[in-house]
PDB file of C-alpha atoms in Angstrom:
ATOM      1  CA  UNK A  20      85.328  19.807 -18.261  1.00  0.00           C
ATOM      2  CA  UNK A  21      81.699  18.972 -17.505  1.00  0.00           C
ATOM      3  CA  UNK A  22      82.613  15.967 -15.381  1.00  0.00           C
ATOM      4  CA  UNK A  23      85.068  18.080 -13.401  1.00  0.00           C
ATOM      5  CA  UNK A  24      82.389  20.697 -12.753  1.00  0.00           C
ATOM      6  CA  UNK A  25      79.847  17.988 -11.883  1.00  0.00           C
ATOM      7  CA  UNK A  26      82.264  16.351  -9.458  1.00  0.00           C
ATOM      8  CA  UNK A  27      83.096  19.703  -7.860  1.00  0.00           C
ATOM      9  CA  UNK A  28      79.404  20.587  -7.591  1.00  0.00           C
ATOM     10  CA  UNK A  29      78.686  17.218  -5.956  1.00  0.00           C
ATOM     11  CA  UNK A  30      81.404  17.897  -3.389  1.00  0.00           C
ATOM     12  CA  UNK A  31      80.060  21.403  -2.741  1.00  0.00           C
ATOM     13  CA  UNK A  32      76.537  19.980  -2.333  1.00  0.00           C
ATOM     14  CA  UNK A  33      77.757  17.407   0.183  1.00  0.00           C
ATOM     15  CA  UNK A  34      79.696  20.041   2.108  1.00  0.00           C
ATOM     16  CA  UNK A  35      76.649  22.350   2.148  1.00  0.00           C
ATOM     17  CA  UNK A  36      74.397  19.618   3.550  1.00  0.00           C
ATOM     18  CA  UNK A  37      77.027  18.624   6.131  1.00  0.00           C
ATOM     19  CA  UNK A  38      77.574  22.259   7.132  1.00  0.00           C
ATOM     20  CA  UNK A  39      73.832  22.826   7.482  1.00  0.00           C
ATOM     21  CA  UNK A  40      73.508  19.721   9.621  1.00  0.00           C
ATOM     22  CA  UNK A  41      76.399  20.825  11.844  1.00  0.00           C
ATOM     23  CA  UNK A  42      74.973  24.349  12.095  1.00  0.00           C
ATOM     24  CA  UNK A  43      71.529  23.233  13.233  1.00  0.00           C
ATOM     25  CA  UNK A  44      72.973  20.606  15.574  1.00  0.00           C
ATOM     26  CA  UNK A  45      75.036  23.359  17.196  1.00  0.00           C
ATOM     27  CA  UNK A  46      71.979  25.610  17.458  1.00  0.00           C
ATOM     28  CA  UNK A  47      70.022  22.800  19.095  1.00  0.00           C
ATOM     29  CA  UNK A  48      72.835  22.095  21.550  1.00  0.00           C
ATOM     30  CA  UNK A  49      73.258  25.785  22.403  1.00  0.00           C
ATOM     31  CA  UNK A  50      69.501  26.203  22.936  1.00  0.00           C
ATOM     32  CA  UNK A  51      69.451  23.221  25.278  1.00  0.00           C
ATOM     33  CA  UNK A  52      72.371  24.620  27.251  1.00  0.00           C
ATOM     34  CA  UNK A  53      70.807  28.094  27.421  1.00  0.00           C
ATOM     35  CA  UNK A  54      67.539  26.733  28.728  1.00  0.00           C
ATOM     36  CA  UNK A  55      69.399  24.572  31.235  1.00  0.00           C
ATOM     37  CA  UNK A  56      71.291  27.600  32.582  1.00  0.00           C
ATOM     38  CA  UNK A  57      68.209  29.807  32.879  1.00  0.00           C
ATOM     39  CA  UNK A  58      66.099  29.857  36.062  1.00  0.00           C
ATOM     40  CA  UNK A  59      62.812  29.601  34.192  1.00  0.00           C
ATOM     41  CA  UNK A  60      64.116  27.777  31.122  1.00  0.00           C
ATOM     42  CA  UNK A  61      65.273  24.758  33.124  1.00  0.00           C
ATOM     43  CA  UNK A  62      61.617  23.910  33.741  1.00  0.00           C
ATOM     44  CA  UNK A  63      61.222  23.341  29.995  1.00  0.00           C
ATOM     45  CA  UNK A  64      63.762  20.495  30.069  1.00  0.00           C
ATOM     46  CA  UNK A  65      63.814  17.049  31.702  1.00  0.00           C
ATOM     47  CA  UNK A  66      63.029  16.096  34.481  1.00  0.00           C
ATOM     48  CA  UNK A  67      60.351  18.823  34.605  1.00  0.00           C
ATOM     49  CA  UNK A  68      59.186  18.274  31.028  1.00  0.00           C
ATOM     50  CA  UNK A  69      59.479  15.426  28.561  1.00  0.00           C
ATOM     51  CA  UNK A  70      62.393  15.536  26.131  1.00  0.00           C
ATOM     52  CA  UNK A  71      59.805  15.405  23.364  1.00  0.00           C
ATOM     53  CA  UNK A  72      58.894  19.013  24.199  1.00  0.00           C
ATOM     54  CA  UNK A  73      62.433  20.166  23.471  1.00  0.00           C
ATOM     55  CA  UNK A  74      62.699  17.898  20.428  1.00  0.00           C
ATOM     56  CA  UNK A  75      59.473  19.376  19.053  1.00  0.00           C
ATOM     57  CA  UNK A  76      60.759  22.888  19.706  1.00  0.00           C
ATOM     58  CA  UNK A  77      64.091  22.161  18.011  1.00  0.00           C
ATOM     59  CA  UNK A  78      62.365  20.524  15.039  1.00  0.00           C
ATOM     60  CA  UNK A  79      60.006  23.452  14.544  1.00  0.00           C
ATOM     61  CA  UNK A  80      62.496  26.265  15.089  1.00  0.00           C
ATOM     62  CA  UNK A  81      65.720  24.849  13.681  1.00  0.00           C
ATOM     63  CA  UNK A  82      65.477  21.610  11.737  1.00  0.00           C
ATOM     64  CA  UNK A  83      62.222  21.613   9.762  1.00  0.00           C
ATOM     65  CA  UNK A  84      63.103  24.222   7.147  1.00  0.00           C
ATOM     66  CA  UNK A  85      66.570  22.752   6.597  1.00  0.00           C
ATOM     67  CA  UNK A  86      65.343  19.166   6.277  1.00  0.00           C
ATOM     68  CA  UNK A  87      62.564  20.194   3.868  1.00  0.00           C
ATOM     69  CA  UNK A  88      65.036  22.237   1.796  1.00  0.00           C
ATOM     70  CA  UNK A  89      67.585  19.403   1.675  1.00  0.00           C
ATOM     71  CA  UNK A  90      64.841  16.927   0.750  1.00  0.00           C
ATOM     72  CA  UNK A  91      63.484  19.212  -1.983  1.00  0.00           C
ATOM     73  CA  UNK A  92      66.967  19.760  -3.407  1.00  0.00           C
ATOM     74  CA  UNK A  93      67.656  16.027  -3.411  1.00  0.00           C
ATOM     75  CA  UNK A  94      64.326  15.270  -5.098  1.00  0.00           C
ATOM     76  CA  UNK A  95      65.003  17.880  -7.793  1.00  0.00           C
ATOM     77  CA  UNK A  96      68.458  16.397  -8.299  1.00  0.00           C
ATOM     78  CA  UNK A  97      67.090  12.866  -8.666  1.00  0.00           C
ATOM     79  CA  UNK A  98      64.246  13.984 -10.957  1.00  0.00           C
ATOM     80  CA  UNK A  99      66.622  15.995 -13.151  1.00  0.00           C
ATOM     81  CA  UNK A 100      69.097  13.125 -13.439  1.00  0.00           C
ATOM     82  CA  UNK A 101      66.368  10.581 -14.133  1.00  0.00           C
ATOM     83  CA  UNK A 102      64.522  12.757 -16.637  1.00  0.00           C
ATOM     84  CA  UNK A 103      67.705  13.702 -18.418  1.00  0.00           C
ATOM     85  CA  UNK A 104      68.858  10.074 -18.593  1.00  0.00           C
ATOM     86  CA  UNK A 105      65.513   9.004 -20.066  1.00  0.00           C
ATOM     87  CA  UNK A 106      65.780  11.684 -22.739  1.00  0.00           C
ATOM     88  CA  UNK A 107      69.311  10.729 -23.659  1.00  0.00           C
ATOM     89  CA  UNK A 108      70.886  13.834 -22.098  1.00  0.00           C
ATOM     90  CA  UNK A 109      69.166  16.280 -24.443  1.00  0.00           C
ATOM     91  CA  UNK A 110      67.953  18.763 -21.856  1.00  0.00           C
ATOM     92  CA  UNK A 111      70.602  19.215 -19.180  1.00  0.00           C
ATOM     93  CA  UNK A 112      74.371  19.017 -19.070  1.00  0.00           C
ATOM     94  CA  UNK A 113      75.981  16.653 -16.584  1.00  0.00           C
ATOM     95  CA  UNK A 114      76.602  19.317 -13.943  1.00  0.00           C
ATOM     96  CA  UNK A 115      73.197  21.007 -14.056  1.00  0.00           C
ATOM     97  CA  UNK A 116      71.306  18.707 -11.641  1.00  0.00           C
ATOM     98  CA  UNK A 117      74.008  19.357  -9.043  1.00  0.00           C
ATOM     99  CA  UNK A 118      73.828  23.104  -9.637  1.00  0.00           C
ATOM    100  CA  UNK A 119      70.033  23.008  -9.363  1.00  0.00           C
ATOM    101  CA  UNK A 120      70.281  21.174  -6.029  1.00  0.00           C
ATOM    102  CA  UNK A 121      72.820  23.683  -4.695  1.00  0.00           C
ATOM    103  CA  UNK A 122      70.611  26.541  -5.892  1.00  0.00           C
ATOM    104  CA  UNK A 123      67.637  25.123  -4.007  1.00  0.00           C
ATOM    105  CA  UNK A 124      69.758  24.852  -0.872  1.00  0.00           C
ATOM    106  CA  UNK A 125      70.590  28.542  -1.317  1.00  0.00           C
ATOM    107  CA  UNK A 126      67.047  29.817  -1.893  1.00  0.00           C
ATOM    108  CA  UNK A 127      65.322  27.602   0.649  1.00  0.00           C
ATOM    109  CA  UNK A 128      62.288  25.366   0.574  1.00  0.00           C
ATOM    110  CA  UNK A 129      59.585  27.992   0.064  1.00  0.00           C
ATOM    111  CA  UNK A 130      61.238  29.452  -3.028  1.00  0.00           C
ATOM    112  CA  UNK A 131      62.263  26.238  -4.797  1.00  0.00           C
ATOM    113  CA  UNK A 132      59.445  26.155  -7.351  1.00  0.00           C
ATOM    114  CA  UNK A 133      59.632  29.868  -8.281  1.00  0.00           C
ATOM    115  CA  UNK A 134      63.417  29.522  -8.505  1.00  0.00           C
ATOM    116  CA  UNK A 135      63.256  26.664 -10.998  1.00  0.00           C
ATOM    117  CA  UNK A 136      60.589  28.518 -12.998  1.00  0.00           C
ATOM    118  CA  UNK A 137      62.747  31.670 -13.121  1.00  0.00           C
ATOM    119  CA  UNK A 138      65.813  29.698 -14.245  1.00  0.00           C
ATOM    120  CA  UNK A 139      63.906  28.006 -17.055  1.00  0.00           C
ATOM    121  CA  UNK A 140      62.145  31.242 -18.057  1.00  0.00           C
ATOM    122  CA  UNK A 141      65.494  33.075 -18.147  1.00  0.00           C
ATOM    123  CA  UNK A 142      66.972  30.283 -20.228  1.00  0.00           C
ATOM    124  CA  UNK A 143      64.015  30.375 -22.603  1.00  0.00           C
ATOM    125  CA  UNK A 144      64.360  34.139 -23.034  1.00  0.00           C
ATOM    126  CA  UNK A 145      68.101  33.803 -23.621  1.00  0.00           C
ATOM    127  CA  UNK A 146      67.734  30.994 -26.136  1.00  0.00           C
ATOM    128  CA  UNK A 147      64.907  32.811 -27.946  1.00  0.00           C
ATOM    129  CA  UNK A 148      66.891  36.033 -28.144  1.00  0.00           C
ATOM    130  CA  UNK A 149      69.955  34.182 -29.423  1.00  0.00           C
ATOM    131  CA  UNK A 150      67.904  32.334 -32.022  1.00  0.00           C
ATOM    132  CA  UNK A 151      66.275  35.567 -33.178  1.00  0.00           C
ATOM    133  CA  UNK A 152      69.601  37.393 -33.484  1.00  0.00           C
ATOM    134  CA  UNK A 153      71.913  34.676 -34.799  1.00  0.00           C
ATOM    135  CA  UNK A 154      69.671  31.859 -35.902  1.00  0.00           C
ATOM    136  CA  UNK A 155      69.257  28.546 -34.187  1.00  0.00           C
ATOM    137  CA  UNK A 156      72.257  26.377 -33.704  1.00  0.00           C
ATOM    138  CA  UNK A 157      73.782  24.499 -30.847  1.00  0.00           C
ATOM    139  CA  UNK A 158      72.179  23.775 -27.538  1.00  0.00           C
ATOM    140  CA  UNK A 159      72.710  26.351 -24.826  1.00  0.00           C
ATOM    141  CA  UNK A 160      73.380  25.455 -21.214  1.00  0.00           C
ATOM    142  CA  UNK A 161      71.710  26.886 -18.140  1.00  0.00           C
ATOM    143  CA  UNK A 162      74.819  26.199 -16.054  1.00  0.00           C
ATOM    144  CA  UNK A 163      75.632  29.881 -15.778  1.00  0.00           C
ATOM    145  CA  UNK A 164      72.127  30.744 -14.530  1.00  0.00           C
ATOM    146  CA  UNK A 165      71.539  28.304 -11.670  1.00  0.00           C
ATOM    147  CA  UNK A 166      73.745  29.798  -8.958  1.00  0.00           C
ATOM    148  CA  UNK A 167      73.597  33.534  -9.835  1.00  0.00           C
ATOM    149  CA  UNK A 168      69.810  33.435  -9.919  1.00  0.00           C
ATOM    150  CA  UNK A 169      69.758  31.564  -6.594  1.00  0.00           C
ATOM    151  CA  UNK A 170      71.903  34.241  -4.982  1.00  0.00           C
ATOM    152  CA  UNK A 171      69.760  36.964  -6.602  1.00  0.00           C
ATOM    153  CA  UNK A 172      66.577  35.369  -5.215  1.00  0.00           C
ATOM    154  CA  UNK A 173      68.141  35.043  -1.764  1.00  0.00           C
ATOM    155  CA  UNK A 174      68.897  38.753  -1.679  1.00  0.00           C
TER     156      UNK A 174
END
């Protein structure tokens, strides 16, 4: 079951990154076309201005936040996989690094660190409450917290 969820989450992550790339490429293309069709805007494009002006504009207004978010989500994924492999898989289930990466894509770059802190704090509260009520036992997964908390933080 965990490998199926991990594989599905990996596919969803890849689709999300591809969709984000397509979205911002379309926004860049549309902005270029809009400026080219405008009487004043055409002076912001070549041959009146360098293409680097438009590239800088597109990077700042469209691409920067997405690239930083995708990079942060990938780094969290790699760190979670590496750390979990070094500890013998004691801390995270197989699918959790993928879910963490998808959650970071949902919340965005600026909220990545608070998001991870809230997930771990919620898991700690849940595990502590369960241990207090029923006694300690098996390991609990955070799989059911990653995406709902990401959506909650996005709202």
